[in-house]
PDB file of C-alpha atoms in Angstrom:
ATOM      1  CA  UNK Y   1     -19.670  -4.981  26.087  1.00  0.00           C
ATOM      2  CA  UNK Y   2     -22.596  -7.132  24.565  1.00  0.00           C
ATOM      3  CA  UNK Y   3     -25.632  -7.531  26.995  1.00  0.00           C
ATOM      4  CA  UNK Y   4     -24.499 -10.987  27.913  1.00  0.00           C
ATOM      5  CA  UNK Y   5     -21.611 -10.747  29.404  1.00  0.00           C
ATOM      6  CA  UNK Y   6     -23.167  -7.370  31.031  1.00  0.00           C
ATOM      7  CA  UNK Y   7     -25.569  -9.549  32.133  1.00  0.00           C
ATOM      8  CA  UNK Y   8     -23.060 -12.436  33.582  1.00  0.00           C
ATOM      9  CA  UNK Y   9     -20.964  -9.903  35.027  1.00  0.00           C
ATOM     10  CA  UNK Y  10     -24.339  -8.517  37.081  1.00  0.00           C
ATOM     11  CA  UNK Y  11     -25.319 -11.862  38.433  1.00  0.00           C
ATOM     12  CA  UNK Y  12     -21.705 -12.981  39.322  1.00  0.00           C
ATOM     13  CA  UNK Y  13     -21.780  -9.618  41.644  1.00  0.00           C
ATOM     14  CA  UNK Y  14     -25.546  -9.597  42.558  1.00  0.00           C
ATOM     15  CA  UNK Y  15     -25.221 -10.625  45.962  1.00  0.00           C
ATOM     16  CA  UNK Y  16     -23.067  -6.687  46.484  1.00  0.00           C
ATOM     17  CA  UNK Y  17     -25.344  -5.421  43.611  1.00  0.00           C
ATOM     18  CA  UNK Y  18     -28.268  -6.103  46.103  1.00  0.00           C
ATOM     19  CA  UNK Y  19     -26.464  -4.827  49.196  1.00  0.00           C
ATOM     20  CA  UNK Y  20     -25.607  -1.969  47.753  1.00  0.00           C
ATOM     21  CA  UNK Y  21     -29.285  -0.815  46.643  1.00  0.00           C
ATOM     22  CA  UNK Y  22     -30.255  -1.255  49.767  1.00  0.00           C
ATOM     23  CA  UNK Y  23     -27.561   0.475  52.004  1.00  0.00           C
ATOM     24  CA  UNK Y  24     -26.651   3.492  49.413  1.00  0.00           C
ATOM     25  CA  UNK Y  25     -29.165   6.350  48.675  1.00  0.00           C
ATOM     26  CA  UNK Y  26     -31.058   5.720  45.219  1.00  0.00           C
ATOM     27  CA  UNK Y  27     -28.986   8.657  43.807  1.00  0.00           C
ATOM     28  CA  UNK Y  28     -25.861   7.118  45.347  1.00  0.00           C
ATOM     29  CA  UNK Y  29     -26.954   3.740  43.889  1.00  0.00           C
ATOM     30  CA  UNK Y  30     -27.559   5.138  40.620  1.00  0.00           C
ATOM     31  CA  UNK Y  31     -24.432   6.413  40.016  1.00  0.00           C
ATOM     32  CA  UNK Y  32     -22.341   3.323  41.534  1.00  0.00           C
ATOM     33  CA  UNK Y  33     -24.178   1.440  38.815  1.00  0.00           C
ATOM     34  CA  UNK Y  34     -22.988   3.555  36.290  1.00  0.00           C
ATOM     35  CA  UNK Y  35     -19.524   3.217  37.769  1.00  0.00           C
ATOM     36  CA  UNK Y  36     -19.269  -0.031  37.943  1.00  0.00           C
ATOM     37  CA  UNK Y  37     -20.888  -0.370  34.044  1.00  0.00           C
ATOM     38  CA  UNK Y  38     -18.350   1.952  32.964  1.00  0.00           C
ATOM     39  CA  UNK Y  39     -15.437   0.397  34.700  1.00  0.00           C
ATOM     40  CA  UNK Y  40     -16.210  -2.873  32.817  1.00  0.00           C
ATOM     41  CA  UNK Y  41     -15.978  -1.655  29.672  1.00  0.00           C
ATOM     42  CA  UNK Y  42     -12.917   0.468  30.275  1.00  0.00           C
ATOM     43  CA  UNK Y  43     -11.321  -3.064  31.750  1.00  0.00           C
ATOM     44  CA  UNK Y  44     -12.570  -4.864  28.989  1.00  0.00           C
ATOM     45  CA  UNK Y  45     -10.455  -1.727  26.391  1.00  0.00           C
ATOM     46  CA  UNK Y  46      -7.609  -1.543  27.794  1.00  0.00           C
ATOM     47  CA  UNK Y  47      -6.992  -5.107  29.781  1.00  0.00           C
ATOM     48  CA  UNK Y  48      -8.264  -5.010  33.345  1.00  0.00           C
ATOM     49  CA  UNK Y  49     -10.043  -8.203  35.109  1.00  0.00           C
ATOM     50  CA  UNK Y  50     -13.888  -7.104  34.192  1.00  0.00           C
ATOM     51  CA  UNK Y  51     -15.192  -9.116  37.134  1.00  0.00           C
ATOM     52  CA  UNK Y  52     -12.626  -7.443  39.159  1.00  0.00           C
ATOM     53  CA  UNK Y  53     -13.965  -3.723  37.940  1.00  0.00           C
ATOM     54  CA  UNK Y  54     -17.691  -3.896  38.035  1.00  0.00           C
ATOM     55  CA  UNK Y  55     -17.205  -5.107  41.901  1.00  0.00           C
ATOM     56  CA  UNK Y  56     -15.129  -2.200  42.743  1.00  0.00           C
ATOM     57  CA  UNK Y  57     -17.101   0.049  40.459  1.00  0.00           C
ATOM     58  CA  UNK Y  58     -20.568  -1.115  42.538  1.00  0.00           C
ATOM     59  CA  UNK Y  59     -18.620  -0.916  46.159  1.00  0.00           C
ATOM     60  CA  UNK Y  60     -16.642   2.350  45.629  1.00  0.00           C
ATOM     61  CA  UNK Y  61     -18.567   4.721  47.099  1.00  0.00           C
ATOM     62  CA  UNK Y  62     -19.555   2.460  50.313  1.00  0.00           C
ATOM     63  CA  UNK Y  63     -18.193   5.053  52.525  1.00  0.00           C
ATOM     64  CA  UNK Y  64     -20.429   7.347  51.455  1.00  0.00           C
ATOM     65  CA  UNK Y  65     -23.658   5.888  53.011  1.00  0.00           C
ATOM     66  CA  UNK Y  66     -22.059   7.128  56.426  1.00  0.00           C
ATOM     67  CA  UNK Y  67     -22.669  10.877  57.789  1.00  0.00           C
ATOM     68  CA  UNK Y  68     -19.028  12.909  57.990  1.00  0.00           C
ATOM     69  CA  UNK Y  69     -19.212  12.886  61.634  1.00  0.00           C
ATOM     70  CA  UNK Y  70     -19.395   9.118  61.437  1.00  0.00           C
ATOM     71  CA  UNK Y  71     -16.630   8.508  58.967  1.00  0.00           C
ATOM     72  CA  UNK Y  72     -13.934  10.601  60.829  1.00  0.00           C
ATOM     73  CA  UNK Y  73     -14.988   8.664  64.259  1.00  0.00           C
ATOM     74  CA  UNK Y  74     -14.402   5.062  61.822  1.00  0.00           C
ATOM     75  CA  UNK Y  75     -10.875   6.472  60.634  1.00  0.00           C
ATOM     76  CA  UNK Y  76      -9.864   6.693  64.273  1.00  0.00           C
ATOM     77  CA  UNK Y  77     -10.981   3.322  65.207  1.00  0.00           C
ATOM     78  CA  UNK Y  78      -9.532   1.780  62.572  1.00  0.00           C
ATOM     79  CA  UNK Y  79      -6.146   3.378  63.336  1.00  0.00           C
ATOM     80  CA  UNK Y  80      -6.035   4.871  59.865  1.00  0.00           C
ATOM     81  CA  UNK Y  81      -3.100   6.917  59.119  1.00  0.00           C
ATOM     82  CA  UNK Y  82      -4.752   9.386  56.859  1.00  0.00           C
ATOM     83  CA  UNK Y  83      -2.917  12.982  55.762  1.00  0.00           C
ATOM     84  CA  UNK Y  84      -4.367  16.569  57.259  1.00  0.00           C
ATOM     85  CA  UNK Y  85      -6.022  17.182  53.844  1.00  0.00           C
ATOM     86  CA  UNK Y  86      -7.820  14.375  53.960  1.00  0.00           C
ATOM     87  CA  UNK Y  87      -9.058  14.647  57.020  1.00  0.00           C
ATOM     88  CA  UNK Y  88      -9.947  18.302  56.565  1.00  0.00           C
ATOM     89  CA  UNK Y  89     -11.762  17.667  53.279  1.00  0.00           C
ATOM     90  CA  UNK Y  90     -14.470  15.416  54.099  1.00  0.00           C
ATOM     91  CA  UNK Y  91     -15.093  14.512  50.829  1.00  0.00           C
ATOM     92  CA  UNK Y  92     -11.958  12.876  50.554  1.00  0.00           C
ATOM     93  CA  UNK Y  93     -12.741  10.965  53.732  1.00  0.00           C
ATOM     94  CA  UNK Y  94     -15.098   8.165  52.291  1.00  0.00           C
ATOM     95  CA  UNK Y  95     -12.591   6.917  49.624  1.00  0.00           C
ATOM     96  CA  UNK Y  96      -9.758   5.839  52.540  1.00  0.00           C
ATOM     97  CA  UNK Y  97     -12.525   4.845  55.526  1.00  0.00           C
ATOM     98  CA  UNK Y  98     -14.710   3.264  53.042  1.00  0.00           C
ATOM     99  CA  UNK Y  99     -12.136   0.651  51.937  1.00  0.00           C
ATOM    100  CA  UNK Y 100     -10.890  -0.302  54.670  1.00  0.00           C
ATOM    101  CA  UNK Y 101     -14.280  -0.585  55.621  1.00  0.00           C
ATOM    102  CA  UNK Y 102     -14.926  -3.193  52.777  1.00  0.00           C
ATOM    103  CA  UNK Y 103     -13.174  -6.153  54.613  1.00  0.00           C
ATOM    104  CA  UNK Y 104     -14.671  -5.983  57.817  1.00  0.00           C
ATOM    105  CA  UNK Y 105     -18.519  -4.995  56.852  1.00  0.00           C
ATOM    106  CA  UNK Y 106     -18.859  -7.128  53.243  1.00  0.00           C
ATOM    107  CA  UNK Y 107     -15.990  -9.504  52.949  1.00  0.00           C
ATOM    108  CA  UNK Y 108     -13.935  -7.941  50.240  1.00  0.00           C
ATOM    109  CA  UNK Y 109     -10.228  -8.780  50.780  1.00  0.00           C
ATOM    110  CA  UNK Y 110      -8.874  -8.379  47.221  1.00  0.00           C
ATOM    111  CA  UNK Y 111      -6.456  -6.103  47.539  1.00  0.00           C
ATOM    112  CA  UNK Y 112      -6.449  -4.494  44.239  1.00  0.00           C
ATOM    113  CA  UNK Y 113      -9.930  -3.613  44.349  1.00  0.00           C
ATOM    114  CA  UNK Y 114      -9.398  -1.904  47.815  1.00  0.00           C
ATOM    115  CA  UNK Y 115      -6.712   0.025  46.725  1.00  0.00           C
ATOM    116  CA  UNK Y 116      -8.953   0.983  43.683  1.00  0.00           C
ATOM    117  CA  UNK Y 117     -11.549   2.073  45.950  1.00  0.00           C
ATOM    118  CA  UNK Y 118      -9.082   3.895  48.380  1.00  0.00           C
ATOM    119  CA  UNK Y 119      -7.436   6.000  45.522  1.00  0.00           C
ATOM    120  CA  UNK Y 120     -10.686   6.827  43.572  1.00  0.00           C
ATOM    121  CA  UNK Y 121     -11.030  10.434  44.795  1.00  0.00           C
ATOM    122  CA  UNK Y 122      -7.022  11.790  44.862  1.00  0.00           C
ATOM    123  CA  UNK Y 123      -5.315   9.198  42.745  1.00  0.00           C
ATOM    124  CA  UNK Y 124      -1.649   8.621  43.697  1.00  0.00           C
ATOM    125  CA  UNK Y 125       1.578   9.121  41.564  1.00  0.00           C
ATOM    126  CA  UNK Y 126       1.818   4.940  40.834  1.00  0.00           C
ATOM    127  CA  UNK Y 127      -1.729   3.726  40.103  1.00  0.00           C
ATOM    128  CA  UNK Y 128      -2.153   0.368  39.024  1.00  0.00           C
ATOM    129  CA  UNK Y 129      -4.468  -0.248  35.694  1.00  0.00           C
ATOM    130  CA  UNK Y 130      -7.287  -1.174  38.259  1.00  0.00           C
ATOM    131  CA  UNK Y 131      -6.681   2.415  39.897  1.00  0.00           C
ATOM    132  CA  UNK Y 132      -7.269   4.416  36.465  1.00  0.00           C
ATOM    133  CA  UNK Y 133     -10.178   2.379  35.299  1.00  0.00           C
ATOM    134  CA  UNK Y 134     -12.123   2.820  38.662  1.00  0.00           C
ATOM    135  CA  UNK Y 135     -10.918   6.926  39.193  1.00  0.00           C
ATOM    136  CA  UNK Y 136     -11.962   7.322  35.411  1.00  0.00           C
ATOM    137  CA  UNK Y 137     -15.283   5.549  35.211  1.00  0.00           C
ATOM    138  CA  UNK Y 138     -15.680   7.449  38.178  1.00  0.00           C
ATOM    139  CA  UNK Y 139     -15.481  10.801  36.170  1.00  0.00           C
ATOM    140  CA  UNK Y 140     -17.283   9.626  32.911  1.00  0.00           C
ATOM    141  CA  UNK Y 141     -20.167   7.415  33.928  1.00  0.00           C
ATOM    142  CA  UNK Y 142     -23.196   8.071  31.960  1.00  0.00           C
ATOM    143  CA  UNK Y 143     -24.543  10.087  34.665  1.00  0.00           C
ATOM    144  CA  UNK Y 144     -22.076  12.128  34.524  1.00  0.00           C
ATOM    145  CA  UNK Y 145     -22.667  15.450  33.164  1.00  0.00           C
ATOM    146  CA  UNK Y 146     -20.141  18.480  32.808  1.00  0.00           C
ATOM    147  CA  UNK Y 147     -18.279  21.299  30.658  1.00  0.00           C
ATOM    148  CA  UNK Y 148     -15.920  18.853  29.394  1.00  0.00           C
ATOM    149  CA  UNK Y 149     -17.307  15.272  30.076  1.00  0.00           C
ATOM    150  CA  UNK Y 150     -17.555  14.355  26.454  1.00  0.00           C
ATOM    151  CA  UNK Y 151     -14.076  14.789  25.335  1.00  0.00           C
ATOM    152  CA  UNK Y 152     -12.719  12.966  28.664  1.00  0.00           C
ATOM    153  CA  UNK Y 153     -14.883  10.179  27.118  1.00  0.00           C
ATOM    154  CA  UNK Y 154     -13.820  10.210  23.644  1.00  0.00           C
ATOM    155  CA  UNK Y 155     -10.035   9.999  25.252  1.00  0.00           C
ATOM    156  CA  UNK Y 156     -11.492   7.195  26.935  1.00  0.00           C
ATOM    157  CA  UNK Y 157     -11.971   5.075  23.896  1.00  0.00           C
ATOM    158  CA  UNK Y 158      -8.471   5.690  22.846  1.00  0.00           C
ATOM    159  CA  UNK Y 159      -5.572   6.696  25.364  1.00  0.00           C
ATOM    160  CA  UNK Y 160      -6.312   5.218  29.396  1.00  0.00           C
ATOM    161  CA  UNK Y 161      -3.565   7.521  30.383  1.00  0.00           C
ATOM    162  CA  UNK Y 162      -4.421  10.750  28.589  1.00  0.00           C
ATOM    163  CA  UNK Y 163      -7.979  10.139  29.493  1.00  0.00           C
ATOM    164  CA  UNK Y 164      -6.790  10.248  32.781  1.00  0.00           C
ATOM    165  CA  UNK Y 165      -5.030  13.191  32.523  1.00  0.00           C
ATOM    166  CA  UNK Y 166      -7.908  15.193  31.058  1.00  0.00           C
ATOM    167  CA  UNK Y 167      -9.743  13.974  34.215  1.00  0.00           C
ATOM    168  CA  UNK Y 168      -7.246  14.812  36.515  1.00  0.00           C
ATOM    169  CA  UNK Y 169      -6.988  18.247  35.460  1.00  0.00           C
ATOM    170  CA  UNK Y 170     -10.138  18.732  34.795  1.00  0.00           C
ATOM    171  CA  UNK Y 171     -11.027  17.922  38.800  1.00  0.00           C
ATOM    172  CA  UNK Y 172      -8.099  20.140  39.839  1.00  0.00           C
ATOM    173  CA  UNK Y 173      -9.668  23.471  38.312  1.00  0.00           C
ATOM    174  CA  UNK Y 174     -12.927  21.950  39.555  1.00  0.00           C
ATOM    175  CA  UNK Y 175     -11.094  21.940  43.258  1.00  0.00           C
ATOM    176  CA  UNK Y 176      -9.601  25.645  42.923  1.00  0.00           C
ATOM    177  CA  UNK Y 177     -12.941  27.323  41.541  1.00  0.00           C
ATOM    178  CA  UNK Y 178     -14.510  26.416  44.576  1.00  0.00           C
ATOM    179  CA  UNK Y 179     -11.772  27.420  46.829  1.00  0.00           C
ATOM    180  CA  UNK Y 180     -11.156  23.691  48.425  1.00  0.00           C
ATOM    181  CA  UNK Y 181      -8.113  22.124  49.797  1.00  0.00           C
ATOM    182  CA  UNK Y 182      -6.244  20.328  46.896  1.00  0.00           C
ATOM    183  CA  UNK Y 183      -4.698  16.838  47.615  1.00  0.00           C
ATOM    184  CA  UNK Y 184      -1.153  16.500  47.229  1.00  0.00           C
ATOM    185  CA  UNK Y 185      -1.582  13.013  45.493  1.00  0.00           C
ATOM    186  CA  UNK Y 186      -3.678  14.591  42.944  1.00  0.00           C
ATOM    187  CA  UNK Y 187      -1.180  16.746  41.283  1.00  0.00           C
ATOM    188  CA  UNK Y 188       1.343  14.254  41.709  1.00  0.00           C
ATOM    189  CA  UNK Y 189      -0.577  12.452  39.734  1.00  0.00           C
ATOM    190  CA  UNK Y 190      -1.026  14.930  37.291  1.00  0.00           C
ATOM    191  CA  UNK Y 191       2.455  15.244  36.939  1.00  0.00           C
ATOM    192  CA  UNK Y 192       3.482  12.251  36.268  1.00  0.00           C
ATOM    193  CA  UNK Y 193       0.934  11.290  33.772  1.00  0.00           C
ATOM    194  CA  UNK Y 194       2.300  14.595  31.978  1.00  0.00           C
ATOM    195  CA  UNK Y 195       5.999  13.310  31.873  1.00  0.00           C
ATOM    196  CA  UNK Y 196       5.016  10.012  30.772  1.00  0.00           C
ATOM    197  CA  UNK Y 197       3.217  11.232  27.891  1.00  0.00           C
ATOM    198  CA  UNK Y 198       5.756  13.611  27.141  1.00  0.00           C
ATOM    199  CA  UNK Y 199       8.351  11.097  27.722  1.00  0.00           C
ATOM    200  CA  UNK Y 200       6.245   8.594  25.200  1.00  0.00           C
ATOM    201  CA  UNK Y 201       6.337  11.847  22.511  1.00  0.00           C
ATOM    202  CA  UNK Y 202      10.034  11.850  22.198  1.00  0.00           C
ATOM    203  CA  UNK Y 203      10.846   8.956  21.670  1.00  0.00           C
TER     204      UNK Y 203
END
């Protein structure tokens, strides 16, 4: 991504850019940044509306700026039909409240991008190309730092899906080591990422 269109991309979303440094955390801010920079150039590898992924890389984590408390007493109001892990796992919770969230606090209405935002924590078994970038630039941001982050990366410039996969499974250990609740939607999508790879082997 060359610094102009970085830069055109940045000042078509400045007005959420803006909002978003001043109702996230600087930490929080940081790393939406980074989420949405990343997301723009996975889009711009592997075919996904740019525009479309820095906004939902700069928004995703909108839920966050609200206390755990707060977020379960939001799903209610807004009727959510959320799963028991998610609503035991608090971390979960900001991905689901957050954008739905998006429409009625900041205007966002494109669907793909709340979806993207939604699924950005579990994944789901049928993510779109929108759902991968945002769940993997998620993972690899620049800010990111783990056992492991570097290779997810180099996957990254290659292979979307078996990026993915190496991010995937790499959260899932992540999950058990620390004894949490795993998401059903998580392995599923683990699953079938390995099929379709397998699947893409034989052939």
């Amino acid at each position: 991504m060359t610094a102009e269109v970085r830069r055109d991309l940045f000042m078509d979303n400045s007005y959420y850019n803006e909002l978003m440094k001043k109702k996230l955390s600087e930490e929080l801010y940081r790393h939406s940044a980074g989420v949405a920079e990343m997301a723009v150039s996975l889009a711009e590898r592997f075919g996904a509306d740019q525009r479309k992924a820095y906004l939902a890389g700069i928004v995703h984590d909108y839920g966050k700026r609200y206390p755990k408390s707060e977020l379960r007493k939001k799903a209610k109001e807004l009727n959510l039909q959320l799963d028991r892990i998610t609503l035991l796992e608090p971390r979960l919770l900001h991905a689901p409240v957050g954008a739905a969230l998006l429409p009625l606090e900041l205007g966002i209405e494109d669907g793909e991008i709340l979806q993207a935002v939604a699924f950005h924590t579990t994944g789901h078994s049928d993510m779109s190309l929108m759902d991968k970038v945002i769940y993997l630039a998620d993972c690899i941001e620049d800010g990111r730092f783990y056992r492991g982050v570097d290779r997810i990366r180099e996957l990254a410039r290659e292979d979307l899906d078996r990026a993915l996969l190496a991010a995937v499974e790499r959260t899932i250990c992540s999950i058990l080591e620390r004894g949490m609740l795993l998401h059903p939607q998580s392995v599923s999508l683990r699953n079938n990422l390995l099929e379709k790879l397998r699947r893409g082997q034989q052939q």
